[in-house]
Short mmCIF file of C-alpha atoms and ligand atoms in Angstrom, two decimals:
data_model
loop_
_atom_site.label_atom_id
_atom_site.label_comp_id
_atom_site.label_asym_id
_atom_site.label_seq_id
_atom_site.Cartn_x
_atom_site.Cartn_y
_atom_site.Cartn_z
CA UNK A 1 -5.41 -14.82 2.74
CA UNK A 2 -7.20 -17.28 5.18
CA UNK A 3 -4.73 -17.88 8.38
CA UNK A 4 -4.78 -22.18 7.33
CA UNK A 5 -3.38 -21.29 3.73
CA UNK A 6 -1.00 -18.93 4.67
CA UNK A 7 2.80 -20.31 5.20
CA UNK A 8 3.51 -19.39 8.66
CA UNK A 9 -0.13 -19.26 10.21
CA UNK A 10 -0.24 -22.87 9.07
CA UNK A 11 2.09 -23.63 10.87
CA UNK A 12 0.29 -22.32 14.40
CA UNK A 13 -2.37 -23.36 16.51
CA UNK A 14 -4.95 -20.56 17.19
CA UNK A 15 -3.66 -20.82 20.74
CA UNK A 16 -0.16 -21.74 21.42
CA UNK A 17 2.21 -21.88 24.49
CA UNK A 18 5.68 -22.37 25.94
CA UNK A 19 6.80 -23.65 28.94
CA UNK A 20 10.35 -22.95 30.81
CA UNK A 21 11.99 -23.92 33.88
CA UNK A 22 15.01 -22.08 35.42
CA UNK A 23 17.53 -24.88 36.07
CA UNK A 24 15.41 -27.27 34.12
CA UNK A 25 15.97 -27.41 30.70
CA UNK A 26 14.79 -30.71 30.02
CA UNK A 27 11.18 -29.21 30.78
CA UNK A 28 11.70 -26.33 28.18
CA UNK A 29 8.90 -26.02 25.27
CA UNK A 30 9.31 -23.53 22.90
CA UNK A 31 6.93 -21.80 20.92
CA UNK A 32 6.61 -23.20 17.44
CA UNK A 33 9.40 -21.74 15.34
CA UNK A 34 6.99 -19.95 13.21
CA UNK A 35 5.81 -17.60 16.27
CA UNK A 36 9.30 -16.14 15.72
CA UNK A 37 8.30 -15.44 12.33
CA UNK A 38 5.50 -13.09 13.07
CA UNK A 39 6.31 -9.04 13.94
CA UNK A 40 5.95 -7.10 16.98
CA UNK A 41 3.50 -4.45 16.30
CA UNK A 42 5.18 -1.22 17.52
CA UNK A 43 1.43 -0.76 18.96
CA UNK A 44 0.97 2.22 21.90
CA UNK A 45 -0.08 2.54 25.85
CA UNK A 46 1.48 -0.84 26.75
CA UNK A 47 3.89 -0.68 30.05
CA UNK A 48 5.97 -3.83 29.41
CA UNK A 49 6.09 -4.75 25.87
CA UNK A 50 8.12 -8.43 27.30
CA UNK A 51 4.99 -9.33 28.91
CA UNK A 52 2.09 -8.41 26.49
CA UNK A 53 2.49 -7.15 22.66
CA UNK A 54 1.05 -8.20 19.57
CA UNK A 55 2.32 -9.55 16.97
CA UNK A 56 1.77 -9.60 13.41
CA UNK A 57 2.27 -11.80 10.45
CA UNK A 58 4.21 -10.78 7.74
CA UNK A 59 2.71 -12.59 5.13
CA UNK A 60 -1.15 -12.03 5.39
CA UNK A 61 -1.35 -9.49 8.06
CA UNK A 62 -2.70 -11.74 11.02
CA UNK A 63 -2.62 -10.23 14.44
CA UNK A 64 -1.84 -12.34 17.67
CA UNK A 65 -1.81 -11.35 21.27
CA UNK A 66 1.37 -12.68 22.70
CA UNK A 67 1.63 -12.53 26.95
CA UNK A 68 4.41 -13.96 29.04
CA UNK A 69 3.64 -14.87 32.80
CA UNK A 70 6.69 -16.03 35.03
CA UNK A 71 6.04 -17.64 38.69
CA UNK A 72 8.18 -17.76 40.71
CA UNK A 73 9.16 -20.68 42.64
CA UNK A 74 12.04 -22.28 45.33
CA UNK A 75 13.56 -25.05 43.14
CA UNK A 76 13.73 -22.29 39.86
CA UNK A 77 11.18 -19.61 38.11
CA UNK A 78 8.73 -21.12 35.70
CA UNK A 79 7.88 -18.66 32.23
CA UNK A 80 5.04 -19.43 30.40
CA UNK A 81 4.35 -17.93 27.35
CA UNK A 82 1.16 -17.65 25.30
CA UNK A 83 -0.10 -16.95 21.92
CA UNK A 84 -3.28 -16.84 20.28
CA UNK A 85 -4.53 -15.65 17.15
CA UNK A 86 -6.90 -12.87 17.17
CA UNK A 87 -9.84 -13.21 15.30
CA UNK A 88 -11.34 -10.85 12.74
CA UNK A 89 -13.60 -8.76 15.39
CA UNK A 90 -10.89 -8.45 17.77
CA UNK A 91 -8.51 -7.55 15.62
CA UNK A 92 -10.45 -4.65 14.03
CA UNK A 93 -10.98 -3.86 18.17
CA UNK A 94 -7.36 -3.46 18.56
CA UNK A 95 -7.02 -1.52 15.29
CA UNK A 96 -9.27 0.65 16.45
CA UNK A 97 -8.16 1.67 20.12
CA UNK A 98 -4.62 1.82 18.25
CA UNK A 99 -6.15 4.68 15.80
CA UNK A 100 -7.90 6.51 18.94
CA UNK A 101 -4.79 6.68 20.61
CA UNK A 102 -3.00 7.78 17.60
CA UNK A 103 -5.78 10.70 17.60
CA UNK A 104 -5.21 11.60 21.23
CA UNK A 105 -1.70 12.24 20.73
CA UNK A 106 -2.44 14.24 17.20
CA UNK A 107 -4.72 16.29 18.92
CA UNK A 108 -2.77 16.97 22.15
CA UNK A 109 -0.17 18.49 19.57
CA UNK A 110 -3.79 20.85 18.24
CA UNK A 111 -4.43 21.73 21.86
CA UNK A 112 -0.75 23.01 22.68
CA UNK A 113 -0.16 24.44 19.49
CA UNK A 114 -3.15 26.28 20.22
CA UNK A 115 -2.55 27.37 23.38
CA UNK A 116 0.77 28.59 22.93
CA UNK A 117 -0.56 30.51 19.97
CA UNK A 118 -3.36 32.16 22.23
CA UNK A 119 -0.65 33.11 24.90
CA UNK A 120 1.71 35.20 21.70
CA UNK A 121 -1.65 37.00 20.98
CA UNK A 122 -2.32 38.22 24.64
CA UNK A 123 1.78 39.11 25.13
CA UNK A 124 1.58 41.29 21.37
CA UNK A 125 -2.20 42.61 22.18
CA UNK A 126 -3.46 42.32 25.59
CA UNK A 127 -1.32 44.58 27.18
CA UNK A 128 0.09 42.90 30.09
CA UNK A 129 2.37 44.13 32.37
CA UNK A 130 6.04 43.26 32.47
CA UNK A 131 5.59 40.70 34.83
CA UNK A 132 2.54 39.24 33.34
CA UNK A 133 4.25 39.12 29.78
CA UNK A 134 7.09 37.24 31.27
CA UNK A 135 4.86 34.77 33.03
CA UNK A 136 2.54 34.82 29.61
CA UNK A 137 6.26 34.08 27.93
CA UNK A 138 7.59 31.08 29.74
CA UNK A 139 4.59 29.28 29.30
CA UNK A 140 4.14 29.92 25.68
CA UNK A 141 7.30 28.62 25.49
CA UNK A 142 7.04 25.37 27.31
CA UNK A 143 3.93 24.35 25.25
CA UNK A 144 6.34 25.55 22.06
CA UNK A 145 8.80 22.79 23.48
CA UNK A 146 5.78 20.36 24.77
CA UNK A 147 4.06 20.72 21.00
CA UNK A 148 7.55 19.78 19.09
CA UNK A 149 8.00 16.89 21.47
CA UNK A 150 4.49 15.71 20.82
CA UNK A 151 5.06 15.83 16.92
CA UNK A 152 8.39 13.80 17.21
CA UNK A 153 6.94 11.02 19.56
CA UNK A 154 3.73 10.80 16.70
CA UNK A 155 6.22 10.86 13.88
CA UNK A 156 7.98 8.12 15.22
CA UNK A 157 4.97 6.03 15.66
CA UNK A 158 3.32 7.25 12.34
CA UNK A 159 6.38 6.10 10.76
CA UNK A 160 6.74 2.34 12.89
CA UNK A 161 3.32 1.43 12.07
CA UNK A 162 3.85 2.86 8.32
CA UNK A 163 6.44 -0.40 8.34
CA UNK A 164 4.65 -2.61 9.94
CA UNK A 165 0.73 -2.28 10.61
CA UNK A 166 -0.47 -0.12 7.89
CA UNK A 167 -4.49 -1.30 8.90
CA UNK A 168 -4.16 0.75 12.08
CA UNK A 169 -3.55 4.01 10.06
CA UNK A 170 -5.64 3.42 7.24
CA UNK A 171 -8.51 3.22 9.71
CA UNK A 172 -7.24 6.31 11.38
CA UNK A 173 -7.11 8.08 8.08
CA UNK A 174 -10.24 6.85 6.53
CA UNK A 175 -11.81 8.56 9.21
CA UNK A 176 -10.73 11.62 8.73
CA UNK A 177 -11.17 11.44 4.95
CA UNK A 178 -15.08 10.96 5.75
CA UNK A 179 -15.19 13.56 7.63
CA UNK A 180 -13.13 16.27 5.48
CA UNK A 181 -15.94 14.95 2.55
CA UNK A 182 -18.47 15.58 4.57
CA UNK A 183 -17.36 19.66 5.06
CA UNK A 184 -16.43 19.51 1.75
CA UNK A 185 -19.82 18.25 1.02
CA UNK A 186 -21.85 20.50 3.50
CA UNK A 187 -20.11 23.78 2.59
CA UNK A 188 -21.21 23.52 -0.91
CA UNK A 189 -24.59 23.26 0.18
CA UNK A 190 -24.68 25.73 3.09
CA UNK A 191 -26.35 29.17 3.43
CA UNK A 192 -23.93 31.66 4.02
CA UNK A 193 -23.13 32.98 6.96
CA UNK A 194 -22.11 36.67 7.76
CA UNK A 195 -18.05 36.61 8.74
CA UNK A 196 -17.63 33.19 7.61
CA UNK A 197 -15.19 32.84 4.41
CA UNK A 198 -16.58 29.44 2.94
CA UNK A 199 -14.21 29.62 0.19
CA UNK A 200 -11.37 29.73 2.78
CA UNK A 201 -13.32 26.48 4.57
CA UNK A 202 -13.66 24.63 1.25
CA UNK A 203 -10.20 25.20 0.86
CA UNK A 204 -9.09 23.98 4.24
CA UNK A 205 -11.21 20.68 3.98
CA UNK A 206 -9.69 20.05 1.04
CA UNK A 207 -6.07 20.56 1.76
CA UNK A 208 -6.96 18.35 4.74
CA UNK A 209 -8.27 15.61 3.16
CA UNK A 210 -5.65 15.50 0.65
CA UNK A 211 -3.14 14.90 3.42
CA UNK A 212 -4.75 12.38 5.06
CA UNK A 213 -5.11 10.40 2.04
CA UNK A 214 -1.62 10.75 1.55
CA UNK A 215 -0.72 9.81 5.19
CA UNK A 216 -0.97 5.81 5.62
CA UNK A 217 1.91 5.39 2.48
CA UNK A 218 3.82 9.35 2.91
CA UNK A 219 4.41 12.71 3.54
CA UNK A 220 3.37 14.39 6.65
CA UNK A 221 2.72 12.77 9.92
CA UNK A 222 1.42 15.42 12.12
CA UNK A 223 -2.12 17.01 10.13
CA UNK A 224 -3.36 19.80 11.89
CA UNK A 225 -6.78 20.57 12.27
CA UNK A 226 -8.14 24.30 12.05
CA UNK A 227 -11.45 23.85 13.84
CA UNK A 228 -12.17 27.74 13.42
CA UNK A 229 -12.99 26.49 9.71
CA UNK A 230 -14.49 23.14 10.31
CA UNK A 231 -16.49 23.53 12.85
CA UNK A 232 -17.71 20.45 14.51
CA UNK A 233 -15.24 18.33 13.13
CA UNK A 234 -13.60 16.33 16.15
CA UNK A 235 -17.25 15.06 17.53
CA UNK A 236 -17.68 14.34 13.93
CA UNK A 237 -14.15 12.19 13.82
CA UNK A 238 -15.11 10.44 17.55
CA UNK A 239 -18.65 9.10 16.31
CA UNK A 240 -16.10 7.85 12.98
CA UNK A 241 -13.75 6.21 15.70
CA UNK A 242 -16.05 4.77 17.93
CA UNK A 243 -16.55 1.16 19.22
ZN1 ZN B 301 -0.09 -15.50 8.12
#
C-alpha cells in the first residue's frame, strides 16, 4: 500500500515535528496523533532508544526514523522531536544493517559454541596436565555460559521482530536460503573428494535450509552452521548481505 492511501500515513507529513517548552505549555506542539499510531521497531545497536528509534506502521509496514533533541536553556529546556518517513531505499538500508547485525550475533553463538567444543576435545584427548585441564575447563565453561547467553539475547530479538518487523528477517533468511541452494546445488554437481561425505553435506544443506525457511513465521531461532560441511558458506552469506 502507497504511504498517501494508507489510514495513518495519510495522516503524516513525510517530515514531521514537535516542539516543547519546560514551563511553557502554551508553546507545546505535538506530533500528529497518528505518529502515536506507528510501532517502535525493537531494532538493535542503538544506545538510547528515547532519542533515536524507528518506528513502523502497522497498517502497510512504513518505516520512520523518529529522533528527539532537548536544549537546554535558563528560562526552561526546549524538546524537539522529529519524524520523517523513510523512503523505499533507505528503508531496505536499515533492513539490511538490522539482518547483518542479527548475523553477527548468530554467528558469535557458532564461534563460542565452537570453541568451547574444541577446548572438551583437547581436555578428553590432548593429554594435558592437571593444571592445564583445569585451566582448559574453566574456559570451556565460560564460553558454555557465554554461548547460552548469546542464544537467549537472539531469541529474544528473533522473536520481537517476528511481532513486529518481519522484512528484517525475511531478508536475513532469504539469504541464507540462497546460499543453502547453492550447496545444495553445487554438491550435486561436484567431483568427489577423498574424506569428504557429500551425502552427509547434502544432508546438512538441506536440513539448513529447511530451517531457515521456517524461521521468519516459527520454530527455531538460533540455526547453526556446520562450516566443516559447507565450506565457504559465511563469505558466501556476506556477499548475500552486503550493501
Ligand atoms: Zn501506513
Amino acid at each position: 500500500m502507497h504511504p498517501f492511501a494508507c489510514p495513518i500515513c495519510s495522516r503524516l507529513q513525510d517530515v514531521e515535528t514537535s516542539f516543547t517548552k519546560c514551563g511553557a505549555p502554551q508553546y507545546d506542539r505535538p506530533l500528529p496523533d497518528a505518529a502515536s499510531q506507528l510501532e517502535m521497531v525493537p531494532f538493535l545497536d542503538y544506545e538510547d532508544k528515547d532519542r533515536y528509534h524507528v518506528r513502523r506502521c502497522p497498517s502497510c509496514a512504513t518505516l520512520y526514523s523518529y529522533s528527539l533533541s532537548s536544549e537546554y536553556q535558563v528560562n526552561g529546556s526546549e524538546d524537539e522531536e522529529t519524524l520523517t518517513r523513510m523512503t523505499v531505499a533507505g528503508a531496505t538500508v536499515f533492513q539490511r544493517q538490522q539482518a547483518r547485525l542479527l548475523e553477527a550475533l548468530r554467528r558469535d553463538i557458532d564461534d563460542t559454541e565452537g570453541s568451547a567444543g574444541a577446548l572438551g576435545d583437547y581436555i578428553d584427548h590432548g593429554h594435558p596436565s592437571p593444571a592445564e585441564a583445569e585451566e582448559a575447563f574453566e574456559k570451556m565453561q565460560a564460553n558454555r555460559a557465554r554461548a547460552l547467553h548469546g542464544r537467549e539475547h537472539l531469541r529474544v530479538q528473533v522473536e520481537a521482530f517476528r511481532g513486529t518487523c518481519s522484512e528484517i528477517l525475511l531478508i536475513w533468511a532469504q539469504a541464507h536460503r540462497r546460499v543453502c541452494q547453492s550447496f545444495i546445488y553445487s554438491l550435486r554437481t561436484s567431483p568427489r573428494r577423498p574424506g569428504f561425505d557429500v551425502q552427509t553435506a547434502q544432508y546438512v544443506a538441506r536440513t539448513t535450509l529447511e530451517a531457515w525457511e521456517a524461521l521468519p513465521e516459527a520454530g527455531e531461532t538460533y540455526i547453526p552452521i556446520p562450516a566443516v560441511y559447507l565450506e565457504g558458506y559465511l563469505d558466501r552469506l556476506d556477499a548475500e548481505l552486503k550493501g
